[in-house]
Each structure stands twice: as structure tokens, then as C-alpha cells.
Coordinates of C-alpha atoms in Angstrom, one line a residue:
M13 CA 6.8 61.3 -65.2
A14 CA 8.4 58.1 -64.5
S15 CA 8.9 59.3 -61.0
A16 CA 5.1 60.3 -60.6
V17 CA 4.3 56.8 -61.8
E18 CA 6.8 55.0 -59.8
G19 CA 5.2 57.0 -56.7
G20 CA 1.8 56.2 -57.4
V21 CA 2.7 52.2 -57.6
E22 CA 4.6 52.7 -54.5
L23 CA 1.5 54.2 -52.6
R24 CA -1.0 51.7 -54.4
E25 CA 1.4 48.9 -52.8
L26 CA 1.7 50.4 -49.2
S27 CA -1.8 50.8 -49.7
Y28 CA -2.5 47.1 -50.7
S29 CA 0.1 46.0 -47.8
G30 CA -2.1 48.3 -45.2
T31 CA -5.1 46.5 -46.3
T32 CA -3.4 42.9 -46.2
Q33 CA -2.4 43.8 -42.6
V34 CA -5.7 44.9 -41.3
E35 CA -7.1 41.7 -42.8
E36 CA -4.5 39.4 -41.3
R37 CA -5.3 41.3 -37.8
E38 CA -9.0 40.4 -38.5
R39 CA -8.5 36.9 -39.4
D40 CA -6.0 36.5 -36.5
S41 CA -8.5 37.9 -34.2
L42 CA -11.4 35.7 -35.2
S43 CA -9.4 32.7 -35.3
N44 CA -8.4 33.6 -31.6
V45 CA -12.2 33.9 -30.9
H46 CA -12.8 30.8 -32.3
S47 CA -9.9 29.0 -30.5
Q48 CA -11.0 30.4 -27.2
R49 CA -14.6 29.0 -27.9
R50 CA -13.1 25.6 -28.6
D51 CA -11.0 26.0 -25.4
D52 CA -14.3 26.9 -23.5
A53 CA -15.9 23.6 -24.8
Y54 CA -13.1 21.8 -24.1
R55 CA -12.6 22.6 -20.5
Q56 CA -16.6 22.3 -20.3
E57 CA -16.6 18.8 -21.6
F58 CA -14.0 17.7 -19.5
S59 CA -15.4 19.4 -16.4
L60 CA -18.6 17.3 -16.7
P61 CA -19.6 15.2 -13.5
Q62 CA -18.5 11.6 -13.7
A63 CA -20.8 9.0 -15.2
D64 CA -21.6 5.7 -13.6
G65 CA -20.3 6.8 -10.4
G66 CA -19.3 9.4 -7.9
K67 CA -21.1 11.9 -5.5
D68 CA -23.4 13.6 -8.2
A69 CA -24.3 10.1 -10.2
W70 CA -25.4 8.6 -7.0
L71 CA -27.1 11.5 -5.6
F72 CA -29.1 11.6 -8.9
L73 CA -29.7 7.8 -8.7
A74 CA -31.1 8.2 -5.2
C75 CA -33.6 11.5 -6.3
S76 CA -34.8 9.1 -9.3
F77 CA -35.4 6.4 -7.0
L78 CA -37.5 8.8 -4.8
V79 CA -39.3 9.9 -7.9
E80 CA -40.2 6.7 -8.8
A81 CA -41.4 5.9 -5.4
V82 CA -43.6 9.0 -5.4
V83 CA -45.3 8.8 -9.0
W84 CA -46.0 5.2 -9.1
G85 CA -46.1 4.2 -5.2
L86 CA -49.6 5.4 -5.1
P87 CA -51.0 3.9 -8.3
F88 CA -49.5 0.6 -7.7
S89 CA -51.0 0.4 -4.6
Y90 CA -54.4 1.3 -5.9
G91 CA -56.0 -2.0 -4.7
V92 CA -56.2 -0.9 -1.4
F93 CA -57.8 2.2 -2.5
Q94 CA -60.4 -0.3 -4.6
E95 CA -61.4 -2.2 -1.7
Y96 CA -62.1 1.1 0.1
Y97 CA -64.4 2.7 -3.0
S98 CA -66.2 -0.6 -3.4
M99 CA -67.3 -0.9 0.4
H100 CA -68.0 2.8 1.3
K101 CA -70.2 5.4 -0.2
P102 CA -70.2 7.4 -2.1
F103 CA -69.0 5.3 -4.8
S104 CA -69.7 1.7 -3.5
E105 CA -73.1 1.8 -5.8
E106 CA -70.8 2.3 -8.9
S107 CA -68.3 -0.5 -8.0
S108 CA -68.1 -1.9 -11.4
E109 CA -66.2 1.2 -12.7
I110 CA -64.2 1.7 -10.0
A111 CA -61.0 -0.5 -11.1
T112 CA -61.0 2.0 -14.3
I113 CA -59.4 4.7 -11.6
G114 CA -56.4 3.0 -11.1
T115 CA -55.9 1.8 -14.8
S116 CA -56.3 4.9 -16.2
A117 CA -53.7 6.4 -13.9
T118 CA -51.1 3.8 -14.9
G119 CA -52.2 3.7 -18.5
I120 CA -52.3 7.4 -19.1
M121 CA -48.7 7.5 -17.9
Y122 CA -47.6 5.0 -19.8
L123 CA -49.6 5.8 -23.1
G124 CA -48.6 9.6 -22.8
A125 CA -44.6 8.4 -22.6
P126 CA -44.0 8.9 -26.1
F127 CA -45.3 12.2 -26.3
T128 CA -43.5 13.3 -23.5
F129 CA -40.5 11.8 -24.3
T130 CA -40.6 13.3 -27.9
A131 CA -41.3 16.8 -26.7
L132 CA -38.5 16.9 -24.4
Q133 CA -36.0 15.4 -26.3
R134 CA -37.2 18.0 -29.1
W135 CA -36.8 21.1 -26.3
P136 CA -34.5 19.9 -23.8
K137 CA -34.6 23.4 -21.8
L138 CA -38.0 22.3 -20.7
R139 CA -36.7 19.1 -19.0
R140 CA -36.1 20.6 -15.6
I141 CA -39.1 22.7 -15.6
S142 CA -41.2 19.7 -16.4
T143 CA -40.3 18.2 -13.3
I144 CA -41.5 20.8 -11.2
V145 CA -44.8 21.4 -13.1
G146 CA -45.4 17.6 -13.1
M147 CA -44.9 17.4 -9.3
G148 CA -47.5 20.5 -8.9
T149 CA -49.8 18.9 -11.2
M150 CA -50.0 15.6 -9.2
A151 CA -50.4 17.9 -6.0
V152 CA -53.5 19.5 -7.6
A153 CA -55.1 16.2 -8.8
L154 CA -54.8 14.5 -5.1
I155 CA -56.7 17.7 -3.7
A156 CA -59.2 17.9 -6.6
S157 CA -60.1 14.2 -5.9
S158 CA -60.6 14.6 -2.5
F159 CA -63.7 16.6 -3.2
S160 CA -64.9 13.7 -5.5
N161 CA -68.5 12.6 -4.8
R162 CA -68.9 10.2 -8.1
V163 CA -66.5 7.7 -9.7
W164 CA -66.0 9.6 -12.7
H165 CA -64.6 12.6 -10.7
L166 CA -62.2 10.2 -9.2
I167 CA -61.2 8.8 -12.9
L168 CA -60.5 12.2 -14.1
T169 CA -58.7 13.5 -11.1
Q170 CA -57.0 10.4 -9.3
G171 CA -57.0 8.9 -12.5
A172 CA -55.9 11.1 -15.7
L173 CA -54.8 14.5 -14.2
Y174 CA -52.5 12.4 -11.6
A175 CA -51.2 10.5 -14.7
V176 CA -50.4 13.8 -16.9
G177 CA -48.5 15.0 -13.6
G178 CA -46.7 11.9 -13.2
S179 CA -45.5 11.5 -16.8
L180 CA -44.0 15.3 -16.5
L181 CA -42.1 14.2 -13.7
H182 CA -41.0 10.8 -14.8
C183 CA -40.2 11.1 -18.2
P184 CA -37.4 13.8 -17.8
T185 CA -35.8 11.8 -14.8
I186 CA -35.3 8.8 -17.3
L187 CA -33.8 11.1 -19.7
F188 CA -31.4 12.4 -17.1
L189 CA -30.6 9.1 -15.9
D190 CA -29.7 7.9 -19.6
E191 CA -26.9 10.5 -19.2
W192 CA -25.9 9.6 -15.8
F193 CA -25.3 5.9 -16.1
V194 CA -23.5 4.6 -19.3
R195 CA -21.9 1.2 -18.7
K196 CA -24.2 0.5 -15.5
K197 CA -27.7 1.4 -17.2
G198 CA -29.3 -1.7 -16.6
L199 CA -28.5 -1.9 -12.7
A200 CA -29.3 2.2 -12.5
F201 CA -32.4 1.6 -14.4
G202 CA -33.6 -1.3 -12.1
T203 CA -32.7 0.6 -8.7
M204 CA -34.9 3.7 -9.9
W205 CA -37.7 1.4 -10.6
A206 CA -37.1 -0.6 -7.7
G207 CA -38.4 2.9 -6.0
T208 CA -42.0 1.5 -7.1
G209 CA -41.5 -1.4 -5.0
V210 CA -40.3 0.0 -2.0
S211 CA -42.9 2.6 -1.8
G212 CA -45.3 -0.5 -2.4
M213 CA -43.9 -2.1 0.7
V214 CA -45.1 0.7 2.9
V215 CA -47.7 2.6 1.0
P216 CA -50.5 0.1 1.4
F217 CA -50.2 -0.3 4.9
V218 CA -50.4 3.3 5.6
L219 CA -53.3 3.6 3.3
D220 CA -55.5 1.0 4.7
Q221 CA -55.1 2.5 8.1
A222 CA -55.6 6.1 7.2
L223 CA -58.3 5.3 4.9
N224 CA -60.4 3.4 7.8
K225 CA -59.7 6.0 10.3
Y226 CA -59.5 9.3 8.3
G227 CA -61.3 8.7 5.1
F228 CA -60.0 9.0 1.7
R229 CA -60.8 13.1 1.6
T230 CA -58.2 13.2 4.2
V231 CA -55.7 10.9 2.8
L232 CA -55.4 12.2 -0.7
R233 CA -54.9 15.8 0.8
A234 CA -52.3 14.6 3.1
W235 CA -50.1 12.7 0.1
A236 CA -50.7 16.0 -1.8
I237 CA -48.9 18.0 1.0
F238 CA -46.2 15.4 1.4
L239 CA -45.6 15.6 -2.4
V240 CA -44.8 19.3 -2.0
I241 CA -43.1 19.6 1.2
I242 CA -41.3 16.3 1.9
A243 CA -40.5 15.1 -2.0
G244 CA -40.6 18.4 -3.3
P245 CA -36.8 19.9 -2.3
F246 CA -35.7 16.6 -3.5
L247 CA -36.1 17.8 -7.1
Y248 CA -32.7 19.9 -6.8
Y249 CA -30.8 16.4 -7.4
D250 CA -33.2 15.6 -10.7
K251 CA -31.1 17.3 -13.0
P252 CA -29.2 16.5 -16.3
R253 CA -25.3 15.7 -16.4
L254 CA -24.9 17.1 -19.8
P255 CA -25.1 20.8 -20.0
V256 CA -28.3 22.0 -22.0
S257 CA -26.0 23.7 -24.6
L258 CA -24.7 20.4 -25.8
T259 CA -27.9 18.7 -26.1
S260 CA -30.1 21.5 -27.3
Q261 CA -29.7 21.0 -31.1
S262 CA -33.0 20.0 -32.5
R263 CA -33.2 16.8 -34.6
R264 CA -35.8 14.6 -36.0
S265 CA -36.3 11.1 -34.2
N266 CA -34.5 8.4 -36.0
L267 CA -38.1 5.9 -36.5
K268 CA -36.3 3.5 -39.2
F269 CA -36.0 0.7 -36.2
L270 CA -40.0 1.0 -36.5
R271 CA -39.1 -1.3 -39.9
T272 CA -37.3 -3.9 -38.1
S273 CA -38.9 -6.9 -36.7
T274 CA -36.2 -6.9 -33.3
F275 CA -38.4 -4.2 -31.9
W276 CA -41.9 -5.5 -32.6
V277 CA -41.2 -9.0 -31.7
M278 CA -40.3 -7.4 -28.1
Q279 CA -42.9 -4.8 -28.4
I280 CA -45.8 -7.4 -28.9
G281 CA -44.2 -9.5 -25.9
N282 CA -44.1 -6.2 -24.0
I283 CA -47.7 -5.6 -24.5
L284 CA -49.1 -9.1 -23.9
E285 CA -47.2 -9.5 -20.6
G286 CA -48.7 -5.8 -19.7
L287 CA -52.3 -7.2 -20.2
G288 CA -52.3 -9.4 -17.0
F289 CA -49.2 -7.8 -15.2
F290 CA -51.5 -5.4 -13.0
I291 CA -54.3 -8.1 -12.1
P292 CA -52.8 -9.7 -9.0
V293 CA -51.9 -6.1 -7.4
L294 CA -55.4 -5.1 -8.5
Y295 CA -57.4 -7.9 -7.2
L296 CA -55.4 -9.4 -4.3
P297 CA -57.2 -7.4 -1.6
V298 CA -60.5 -8.0 -2.9
Y299 CA -59.9 -11.7 -3.6
A300 CA -58.6 -12.2 0.0
K301 CA -61.7 -10.5 1.4
S302 CA -63.7 -12.8 -0.5
M303 CA -62.2 -15.9 1.1
G304 CA -62.8 -14.5 4.5
F305 CA -59.5 -13.3 5.3
S306 CA -59.2 -9.5 7.0
S307 CA -58.8 -6.5 4.8
I308 CA -55.1 -6.3 6.5
A309 CA -54.3 -9.7 4.6
G310 CA -54.8 -8.4 1.3
T311 CA -52.7 -5.2 2.3
L312 CA -50.4 -8.0 3.1
M313 CA -50.3 -9.7 0.0
V314 CA -49.8 -6.1 -2.1
T315 CA -46.8 -5.2 0.2
L316 CA -45.4 -8.6 -0.1
C317 CA -45.4 -8.7 -3.8
N318 CA -44.2 -5.1 -4.1
S319 CA -41.4 -5.8 -1.7
T320 CA -40.1 -8.5 -3.8
S321 CA -40.5 -6.4 -6.8
V322 CA -37.7 -4.3 -5.4
L323 CA -35.3 -7.1 -5.7
G324 CA -36.7 -8.2 -9.2
A325 CA -36.1 -5.0 -10.5
I326 CA -32.7 -4.7 -9.2
S327 CA -31.7 -8.1 -10.3
V328 CA -32.8 -7.9 -13.8
G329 CA -31.5 -4.6 -14.0
S330 CA -27.9 -6.1 -13.2
L331 CA -28.9 -9.2 -15.5
I332 CA -29.2 -7.0 -18.5
D333 CA -25.8 -5.7 -18.4
R334 CA -24.4 -9.2 -18.4
L335 CA -26.6 -11.7 -20.6
H336 CA -28.7 -10.9 -23.6
V337 CA -32.0 -9.3 -22.9
T338 CA -34.1 -12.5 -24.4
N339 CA -32.5 -14.6 -21.8
V340 CA -33.8 -12.3 -19.1
I341 CA -37.2 -11.8 -20.2
L342 CA -37.2 -16.0 -20.3
I343 CA -36.3 -15.8 -16.7
S344 CA -38.9 -13.3 -15.6
T345 CA -41.5 -15.2 -17.9
I346 CA -41.1 -18.6 -16.5
G347 CA -40.9 -17.5 -12.6
A348 CA -44.1 -15.4 -13.3
S349 CA -46.2 -17.8 -15.3
M350 CA -45.4 -20.6 -13.0
S351 CA -46.3 -18.8 -9.7
V352 CA -49.6 -17.7 -11.3
F353 CA -50.6 -21.1 -12.4
L354 CA -49.2 -23.3 -9.5
L355 CA -49.7 -21.1 -6.7
W356 CA -52.4 -18.6 -6.9
G357 CA -54.4 -21.1 -9.1
L358 CA -54.2 -23.6 -6.5
A359 CA -54.1 -21.3 -3.5
A360 CA -56.8 -22.2 -0.7
S361 CA -54.9 -21.0 2.5
L362 CA -53.2 -17.5 3.4
P363 CA -49.7 -18.8 3.6
V364 CA -49.8 -20.0 -0.3
L365 CA -51.4 -16.8 -1.5
C366 CA -48.4 -14.9 0.3
I367 CA -45.9 -17.1 -1.3
F368 CA -47.8 -16.6 -4.5
S369 CA -47.1 -13.0 -3.8
L370 CA -43.6 -12.8 -3.0
T371 CA -42.7 -15.0 -6.1
Y372 CA -45.1 -13.0 -8.4
G373 CA -43.8 -9.8 -7.5
L374 CA -39.7 -11.2 -8.0
F375 CA -40.3 -12.3 -11.2
A376 CA -42.9 -10.1 -12.7
G377 CA -42.3 -7.1 -10.7
G378 CA -38.4 -6.6 -12.8
F379 CA -40.1 -7.1 -16.3
S380 CA -39.7 -3.2 -17.0
S381 CA -36.0 -3.4 -16.2
T382 CA -35.7 -5.5 -19.4
W383 CA -36.2 -2.3 -21.2
P384 CA -32.8 -0.8 -21.3
G385 CA -31.6 -4.4 -22.8
I386 CA -34.6 -3.7 -25.7
V387 CA -33.2 -0.5 -26.1
K388 CA -29.6 -1.7 -26.5
E389 CA -30.5 -4.4 -29.0
V390 CA -32.7 -1.9 -31.0
Q391 CA -29.5 0.4 -31.3
K392 CA -27.5 -2.2 -32.5
R393 CA -29.9 -2.7 -35.2
E394 CA -30.2 0.9 -36.3
A395 CA -27.6 3.5 -35.0
G396 CA -28.6 7.1 -34.1
V397 CA -32.1 5.8 -32.4
E398 CA -32.4 7.9 -29.2
A399 CA -33.2 5.8 -26.2
G400 CA -36.2 8.1 -25.2
T401 CA -37.9 7.5 -28.1
V402 CA -37.6 3.3 -27.7
L403 CA -38.5 3.9 -24.1
G404 CA -41.5 5.9 -24.7
L405 CA -43.0 3.2 -27.0
L406 CA -42.4 0.5 -24.6
S407 CA -44.0 2.5 -22.1
A408 CA -47.1 2.9 -24.3
G409 CA -47.0 -0.9 -25.0
R410 CA -47.3 -1.4 -21.1
G411 CA -49.9 1.1 -20.9
I412 CA -52.2 -0.5 -23.8
G413 CA -52.3 -3.7 -21.3
S414 CA -52.9 -1.3 -18.3
V415 CA -56.1 0.6 -19.7
A416 CA -57.3 -2.7 -21.3
C417 CA -57.1 -4.6 -18.1
G418 CA -59.7 -2.9 -16.0
P419 CA -62.6 -3.3 -18.4
L420 CA -61.3 -6.8 -19.3
S421 CA -60.7 -7.9 -15.8
E422 CA -64.2 -6.9 -15.0
A423 CA -65.2 -9.0 -17.9
L424 CA -63.5 -12.4 -16.9
L425 CA -64.5 -12.1 -13.1
N426 CA -67.9 -14.3 -12.8
D427 CA -68.5 -13.5 -9.1
K428 CA -66.9 -11.7 -6.3
S429 CA -69.1 -13.2 -3.4
S430 CA -67.5 -15.0 -0.7
I431 CA -65.5 -18.1 -1.5
H432 CA -64.0 -18.9 1.6
T433 CA -61.3 -22.2 1.1
S434 CA -62.2 -23.0 -2.4
I435 CA -58.8 -23.0 -4.3
G436 CA -58.6 -20.3 -7.3
Y437 CA -59.5 -22.5 -10.0
A438 CA -62.7 -23.4 -8.4
T439 CA -63.9 -19.9 -7.7
G440 CA -65.2 -17.1 -10.2
Y441 CA -61.7 -15.8 -10.3
R442 CA -60.7 -18.7 -12.5
A443 CA -60.8 -17.1 -15.9
L444 CA -59.0 -14.1 -14.5
I445 CA -56.2 -16.1 -12.9
T446 CA -55.7 -18.2 -16.2
F447 CA -55.5 -15.2 -18.3
T448 CA -53.0 -13.6 -16.1
G449 CA -51.0 -16.8 -16.4
V450 CA -51.1 -17.0 -20.2
S451 CA -50.4 -13.2 -20.5
A452 CA -47.1 -13.8 -18.5
V453 CA -46.4 -16.9 -20.7
L454 CA -46.8 -14.6 -24.0
G455 CA -44.6 -11.9 -22.7
G456 CA -41.7 -14.4 -23.5
I457 CA -41.9 -14.5 -27.2
S458 CA -39.2 -12.8 -28.0
W459 CA -36.9 -15.5 -26.6
V460 CA -38.7 -18.3 -29.1
E461 CA -38.4 -16.0 -32.0
R462 CA -34.6 -15.3 -31.5
R463 CA -34.1 -18.9 -31.0
F464 CA -35.8 -19.8 -34.1
S465 CA -34.2 -17.3 -35.9
C466 CA -30.6 -18.3 -34.9
S467 CA -31.4 -21.9 -35.7

């Protein structure tokens, strides 16, 4: 009996020992799997392309520069279109609404940015698809606008639909840029935004000649073909640095920064500066025409303004990496406002207007390059804030100014008849010029607020 009991105990011990060994082997196997996954993740992390430099980073920056050029080049050269539409049928009879086409394109892109950024941060796998869909939508919008016979047709197509496509292409590129550049973020954003200025140097002249020779229908269709065939292949380089698997976890945006005065003071300055920012580019061609200059003179002024905005965007972006953002905003504010009050307001000749265009583009054209610095200040006050969220809201602030600019500028403009050699303040444009200068001054309120808060 004792022997049987001992045998049973021994059998149970062997069975228990066997079960334990199986469990240990399973745990070891599971541990090896986890270890392998960690090793794979480790290798993946340390095989990422180099940030702030290297072939991949510079190729992406070149691509982002091109994206900026094709998205914003047309809206920022809209003054040439505005002059053409105002002088030619079937749109000349609705001239009071023509400015809305350009402001709706820029305004919707800016105002739609918070929604686009939020969606792309929540579903990062859609970012690359968004770039392709965006470029396709822009091309469709341009082709559709070429069939327009009324101004409201152009507002819907060349304005609104083009803006939707531009936002879908532009916003993911900004999110990618935030991954590719860390220490040189300000310089990178400035270089990307300089694409608008470079296209603005070329596009106005091309548009002026092409519109007068071929008409708006052919020009819009040709631009759509250029987008798809020439610019489209470069989207291969418009890609993230971080694998989607490392950024695909959905999380709610941290909006606590909306309670801070830091963000709101800078946002209010951004909105106020945006109210007058677009006026010179929109009205310089028409203003030059009313002074008795040729249409090429107006195109030249837009081109000069856009050309120096390239240098302004890169310079401001570089300064953001070195100085406090409010000091950089102050530099932009002083230069832009003084150029409006002293040069445009007192200009009675083409050379002075050209100097104004160069100066205004240099100082006002780089204002958007202060945004990475604003993001940095907001993130100092509130940890965990997504850069895309802040940039989206800053874009929306600029969009408020862009949308309001159209009807507001039409209300301020008293007389567009021939004024020849009168200085700006002695013409029907005086209220428009004064408003532009005041708007530029108010863009610097963040510097004033910081100075008083520190004293």
C-alpha cells in the first residue's frame, strides 16, 4: 500500500515536472518572440534616414520647395489674373466680385488647414495618399475653371476646389517636414516657403504673356497638364521620415495651449497682419495700370515682391533658429510697415513702386516663416502639443485675413480710375494703403506684450 502511494506521488511529481517544463518552454518561446520584435523595432529605429541632413532629407526639402511653388504660385500671382478678368469678357461686367476668386483660393487653403492637419494626424496612413489626391484635385479644378463663363464659376473652381486640392497636398508635406528637420526646422520651413516666392518670380510673367496671347481657357488647361506631367513625378520624394507604424497610434490632440496667452497674442498678431498682407500683390497690377503704366509694369512689381520674399522667408527662418520669435516678428513688422507708409504711400513713379515691391516682399514675405518659432514657444508652455495642430490654427488665422481681404479691400477702394503721377495718399487708394500699413504694424503686438510682461 505504501509502495502504491509512493508510486502515485512520484507519478504526480513527474507529471507536474513535465507540465512545468512545457510552461517554461512556452514562456521562453514567447520571450524570444518579444525579444525578436524589440530587436526588429530597434534595427528599424536606428536605420531611419538622417534628420537635418543627408541625401534623403535634402531631396525631400527640394520636393517640398516644389510643392510650395505649384500650390501657392498661382494664387499668389492672382493679381495678373485679376487684371485680365477685369479687362476681358465675359467677366469684366462683374468686376466687383473678381477679387473674391483669389482670396477664396488662399483663404480656404488657410482656413481648412486645421481640419486637414487634424485628420492627417489621426490617420497618418492617409498622408501620402492625400498628396496624390490633392494634386489630382488641383488639376481637375483648373480644367473645370477653363470652362467658366461667370465669376461665380471661377470662385467655385479656381477658388474653392483648387484650394481643397492644394490643402490636401500642402498639409501632409508640412507634417513630413516636421519629421525630416529638428535642429534646422526654422531654416527648412523658410526654404520650403521660399518656393512661393520663386514661382512668383516666374509665374506672373508667364501668365501675363500667355493670357494676352492664348486666353484664360488655354492657360488654365496648360497649367493643369504641367501639374500632372511635370510636377507629379516629384511626389515620390514627398514622403515621411518615420515609418507609419511608429506614428500610427491614434491619440487626441492636446489643446490645453488654447488656454495660454502666449498662443492667443501671437495668433491675434498673425490674423491682423494677414488682413493687409495680400493687398499689395492683389492690387499692384491694377494700381500700376491706373497710374498710366503698361501691364508689364504691374507684373514686374508682383515679380519683384515675390522674388525678395524668397530671401525674406529663408532669412526669417534662419533667424528663428537663433533669436526669440517675437524679436524676429518685430524685424518683419518694422520693415513691412515702413515700406508701405513711406514708399507706397509717397510713390509717384515706377522706380519708387519697384523699390516698395522689393522691400515689402523682403520683410512681409517672411512673416509665415515665424510660425515654427511660435510652435516652439507654445510647446515650451505646454508639453505634448502637436506641431501640426498649432500650424493648422496659425494657417487658419492667416486665412481669416485672406478671406476678409477681398470684400474689405473693395470697400476701402474709392476710385480705380486713371491717377497718373499722383502719390498714393492723394488717390482713391489712400485708405487701402493706410490700412495695409496699420495691419503690418499690428502684426507686431506679440513683441509689445512680451516686453511689458518681462518688465
